[in-house]
Short mmCIF file of C-alpha atoms in Angstrom, two decimals:
data_model
loop_
_atom_site.label_atom_id
_atom_site.label_comp_id
_atom_site.label_asym_id
_atom_site.label_seq_id
_atom_site.Cartn_x
_atom_site.Cartn_y
_atom_site.Cartn_z
CA MET A 1 19.23 -10.36 18.73
CA THR A 2 18.12 -6.99 18.08
CA GLN A 3 18.17 -5.77 14.46
CA ALA A 4 18.33 -1.96 13.44
CA ILE A 5 15.66 -1.23 11.31
CA GLU A 6 15.19 2.35 8.90
CA ARG A 7 12.00 3.49 8.64
CA ASN A 8 11.26 6.44 5.83
CA TYR A 9 8.35 8.19 5.49
CA LEU A 10 7.50 9.68 1.86
CA GLU A 11 5.00 12.06 0.47
CA ILE A 12 3.46 13.61 -3.13
CA LYS A 13 1.61 17.25 -2.80
CA SER A 14 0.02 17.07 -6.19
CA LEU A 15 -0.82 14.67 -8.84
CA GLU A 16 0.73 17.00 -10.84
CA ASP A 17 4.43 16.00 -9.26
CA LEU A 18 3.54 12.32 -10.22
CA VAL A 19 6.15 10.53 -12.47
CA GLU A 20 3.92 8.23 -13.96
CA SER A 21 5.37 4.37 -14.60
CA ASP A 22 4.52 2.23 -17.90
CA MET A 23 1.70 0.20 -18.75
CA PRO A 24 2.13 -2.86 -18.26
CA GLN A 25 1.90 -5.33 -21.00
CA PHE A 26 -0.57 -7.42 -19.50
CA THR A 27 -4.14 -6.78 -19.53
CA CYS A 28 -4.63 -5.39 -15.66
CA THR A 29 -7.11 -3.73 -13.70
CA ILE A 30 -7.25 -1.52 -10.63
CA ASN A 31 -10.59 -1.99 -8.64
CA HIS A 32 -12.17 -0.61 -5.44
CA LEU A 33 -13.30 -3.25 -3.69
CA LYS A 34 -17.19 -3.28 -3.24
CA PRO A 35 -18.18 -4.67 -1.15
CA ASP A 36 -15.90 -4.73 1.79
CA ASP A 37 -14.22 -8.01 2.32
CA PHE A 38 -12.48 -8.27 5.00
CA GLN A 39 -10.98 -11.70 4.14
CA ILE A 40 -9.27 -10.39 0.62
CA ASN A 41 -7.76 -7.81 3.22
CA LYS A 42 -6.46 -10.33 5.63
CA PHE A 43 -5.24 -12.84 2.36
CA PHE A 44 -2.79 -9.82 1.30
CA TYR A 45 -1.98 -8.84 4.43
CA LYS A 46 -0.53 -12.27 5.38
CA GLN A 47 0.33 -13.34 1.74
CA ILE A 48 2.48 -10.41 0.72
CA GLY A 49 3.39 -9.63 4.93
CA LYS A 50 4.95 -12.92 5.26
CA LYS A 51 8.21 -11.63 3.86
CA HIS A 52 8.12 -8.26 5.32
CA ARG A 53 7.22 -9.25 8.74
CA TRP A 54 3.77 -7.70 8.54
CA VAL A 55 2.73 -8.83 12.11
CA ASP A 56 0.50 -6.55 13.92
CA ARG A 57 -2.17 -7.41 12.52
CA LEU A 58 -1.71 -11.18 12.99
CA ILE A 59 -3.80 -11.09 16.35
CA TRP A 60 -6.75 -9.76 14.89
CA SER A 61 -9.98 -11.59 15.73
CA GLU A 62 -12.88 -11.33 12.67
CA LYS A 63 -14.34 -8.39 13.98
CA GLU A 64 -11.47 -6.37 14.44
CA TRP A 65 -10.50 -7.33 10.64
CA ILE A 66 -14.49 -6.68 9.65
CA LYS A 67 -14.50 -3.53 11.84
CA TYR A 68 -11.04 -1.89 9.99
CA SER A 69 -11.80 -3.34 6.74
CA SER A 70 -15.84 -1.75 6.77
CA SER A 71 -14.44 1.63 8.21
CA PRO A 72 -15.40 4.82 5.87
CA LYS A 73 -11.83 5.83 6.31
CA VAL A 74 -10.71 2.74 4.46
CA GLU A 75 -10.68 1.83 0.91
CA THR A 76 -9.22 -1.45 -0.51
CA TYR A 77 -8.12 -1.53 -4.00
CA ILE A 78 -7.25 -5.05 -5.57
CA PHE A 79 -5.09 -5.44 -8.76
CA LYS A 80 -5.77 -8.29 -10.86
CA ILE A 81 -4.20 -9.42 -14.75
CA ASN A 82 -7.18 -10.89 -16.00
CA ASN A 83 -9.18 -12.68 -13.25
CA ASP A 84 -5.87 -13.35 -11.39
CA LEU A 85 -5.29 -11.48 -8.11
CA VAL A 86 -1.89 -9.73 -8.37
CA GLY A 87 -1.70 -7.22 -5.36
CA TYR A 88 -3.46 -4.66 -3.30
CA PHE A 89 -3.09 -1.54 -1.97
CA GLU A 90 -5.24 -0.15 1.12
CA LEU A 91 -5.88 3.66 1.58
CA ILE A 92 -7.06 5.42 4.69
CA LEU A 93 -8.48 8.58 4.06
CA HIS A 94 -7.46 11.61 6.53
CA THR A 95 -10.20 13.91 5.51
CA ASP A 96 -9.60 16.32 8.94
CA LEU A 97 -6.11 16.64 7.53
CA ASN A 98 -6.81 16.63 3.94
CA GLU A 99 -4.58 13.69 3.27
CA VAL A 100 -4.43 9.77 2.29
CA GLU A 101 -2.18 7.67 3.88
CA ILE A 102 -1.25 4.29 1.80
CA ALA A 103 -1.48 1.92 4.51
CA TYR A 104 -0.11 -1.07 3.05
CA MET A 105 0.78 -2.07 -0.65
CA GLY A 106 2.13 -5.21 -2.19
CA LEU A 107 2.19 -7.90 -4.79
CA LEU A 108 1.81 -11.56 -4.29
CA GLU A 109 5.25 -13.06 -4.69
CA GLU A 110 4.93 -14.81 -8.17
CA TYR A 111 3.91 -11.26 -9.58
CA HIS A 112 7.92 -9.74 -8.40
CA ASN A 113 10.12 -8.28 -10.71
CA LYS A 114 7.77 -7.68 -13.65
CA LYS A 115 7.59 -3.64 -13.16
CA LEU A 116 3.76 -4.22 -11.49
CA GLY A 117 4.66 -2.20 -8.40
CA SER A 118 5.50 1.02 -10.30
CA TYR A 119 2.31 0.31 -11.86
CA LEU A 120 0.46 -0.25 -8.64
CA LEU A 121 1.98 2.58 -7.27
CA SER A 122 1.02 5.21 -9.63
CA GLY A 123 -2.87 3.72 -9.57
CA ALA A 124 -2.34 4.65 -5.68
CA ILE A 125 -1.43 7.78 -5.63
CA LYS A 126 -4.04 8.34 -8.47
CA LYS A 127 -6.92 7.03 -6.53
CA SER A 128 -5.62 9.40 -3.79
CA PHE A 129 -5.61 12.31 -5.00
CA LYS A 130 -9.32 11.91 -6.70
CA LYS A 131 -10.90 12.21 -3.15
CA LYS A 132 -12.07 15.74 -2.28
CA ASN A 133 -9.65 18.72 -1.06
CA ILE A 134 -6.69 16.23 -0.83
CA SER A 135 -3.45 17.95 -0.62
CA ARG A 136 -1.28 15.21 0.42
CA VAL A 137 -0.65 11.59 -0.15
CA TRP A 138 2.00 9.79 2.24
CA VAL A 139 3.22 6.29 2.89
CA HIS A 140 5.92 4.68 5.20
CA THR A 141 8.39 2.09 4.07
CA CYS A 142 11.18 0.47 5.83
CA THR A 143 14.28 -1.90 5.17
CA LEU A 144 12.36 -5.21 5.86
CA ASP A 145 9.96 -4.21 2.70
CA HIS A 146 10.74 -5.47 -0.67
CA LYS A 147 14.17 -4.39 -1.71
CA ASN A 148 12.40 -1.96 -4.77
CA ALA A 149 10.22 -0.29 -2.20
CA LEU A 150 11.91 2.84 -1.48
CA ARG A 151 13.35 2.93 -5.25
CA ASN A 152 9.67 3.00 -6.30
CA TYR A 153 8.42 5.57 -4.16
CA LEU A 154 11.12 7.70 -5.02
CA ALA A 155 11.04 7.16 -9.10
CA ARG A 156 6.94 8.22 -8.37
CA GLY A 157 7.92 11.56 -7.58
CA MET A 158 7.38 10.99 -3.40
CA LYS A 159 9.43 12.98 -1.52
CA ILE A 160 11.30 11.70 2.11
CA PHE A 161 9.74 14.20 4.81
CA LYS A 162 11.12 12.11 7.93
CA LYS A 163 13.50 9.19 8.43
CA GLU A 164 14.13 7.06 11.67
CA PHE A 165 15.76 3.99 13.28
CA ILE A 166 14.10 2.05 15.37
CA LYS A 167 15.48 -1.59 16.52
CA ILE A 168 13.56 -4.57 16.66
#
């Protein structure tokens, strides 16, 4: 049985266009993962992605994970409350195009519905625009992602620039 999926591509072209979320009522941090640790990327990808059909990387070997996570174009950020892992995002730097792609972003399921996703997205956008000469941050989301994903992107000031329908 095939399923029709709507995929939206969104962008924000200036940090001034960001509509920041409120600060969570928790003590939290968003930090760049250094040194790189492919196990962290793999953990979040599997745990967050299992409900959203993130499947393309499930076949990756350890070598492929290491190559990806240690690429100078990829930055991984970890979201914590106190010392507990809450979520993450991966940025892919496209310096030749002066843009950053938010490749993957999400929260572990036990942290859903606490208004943390909007804070995480605000952090991802701010970290992206801190890069030199960045004129655009973009992301794509689809109907398989969390039910609030598209709404969150739009609420933060991102605009849809492309829409497509695919069958899986």
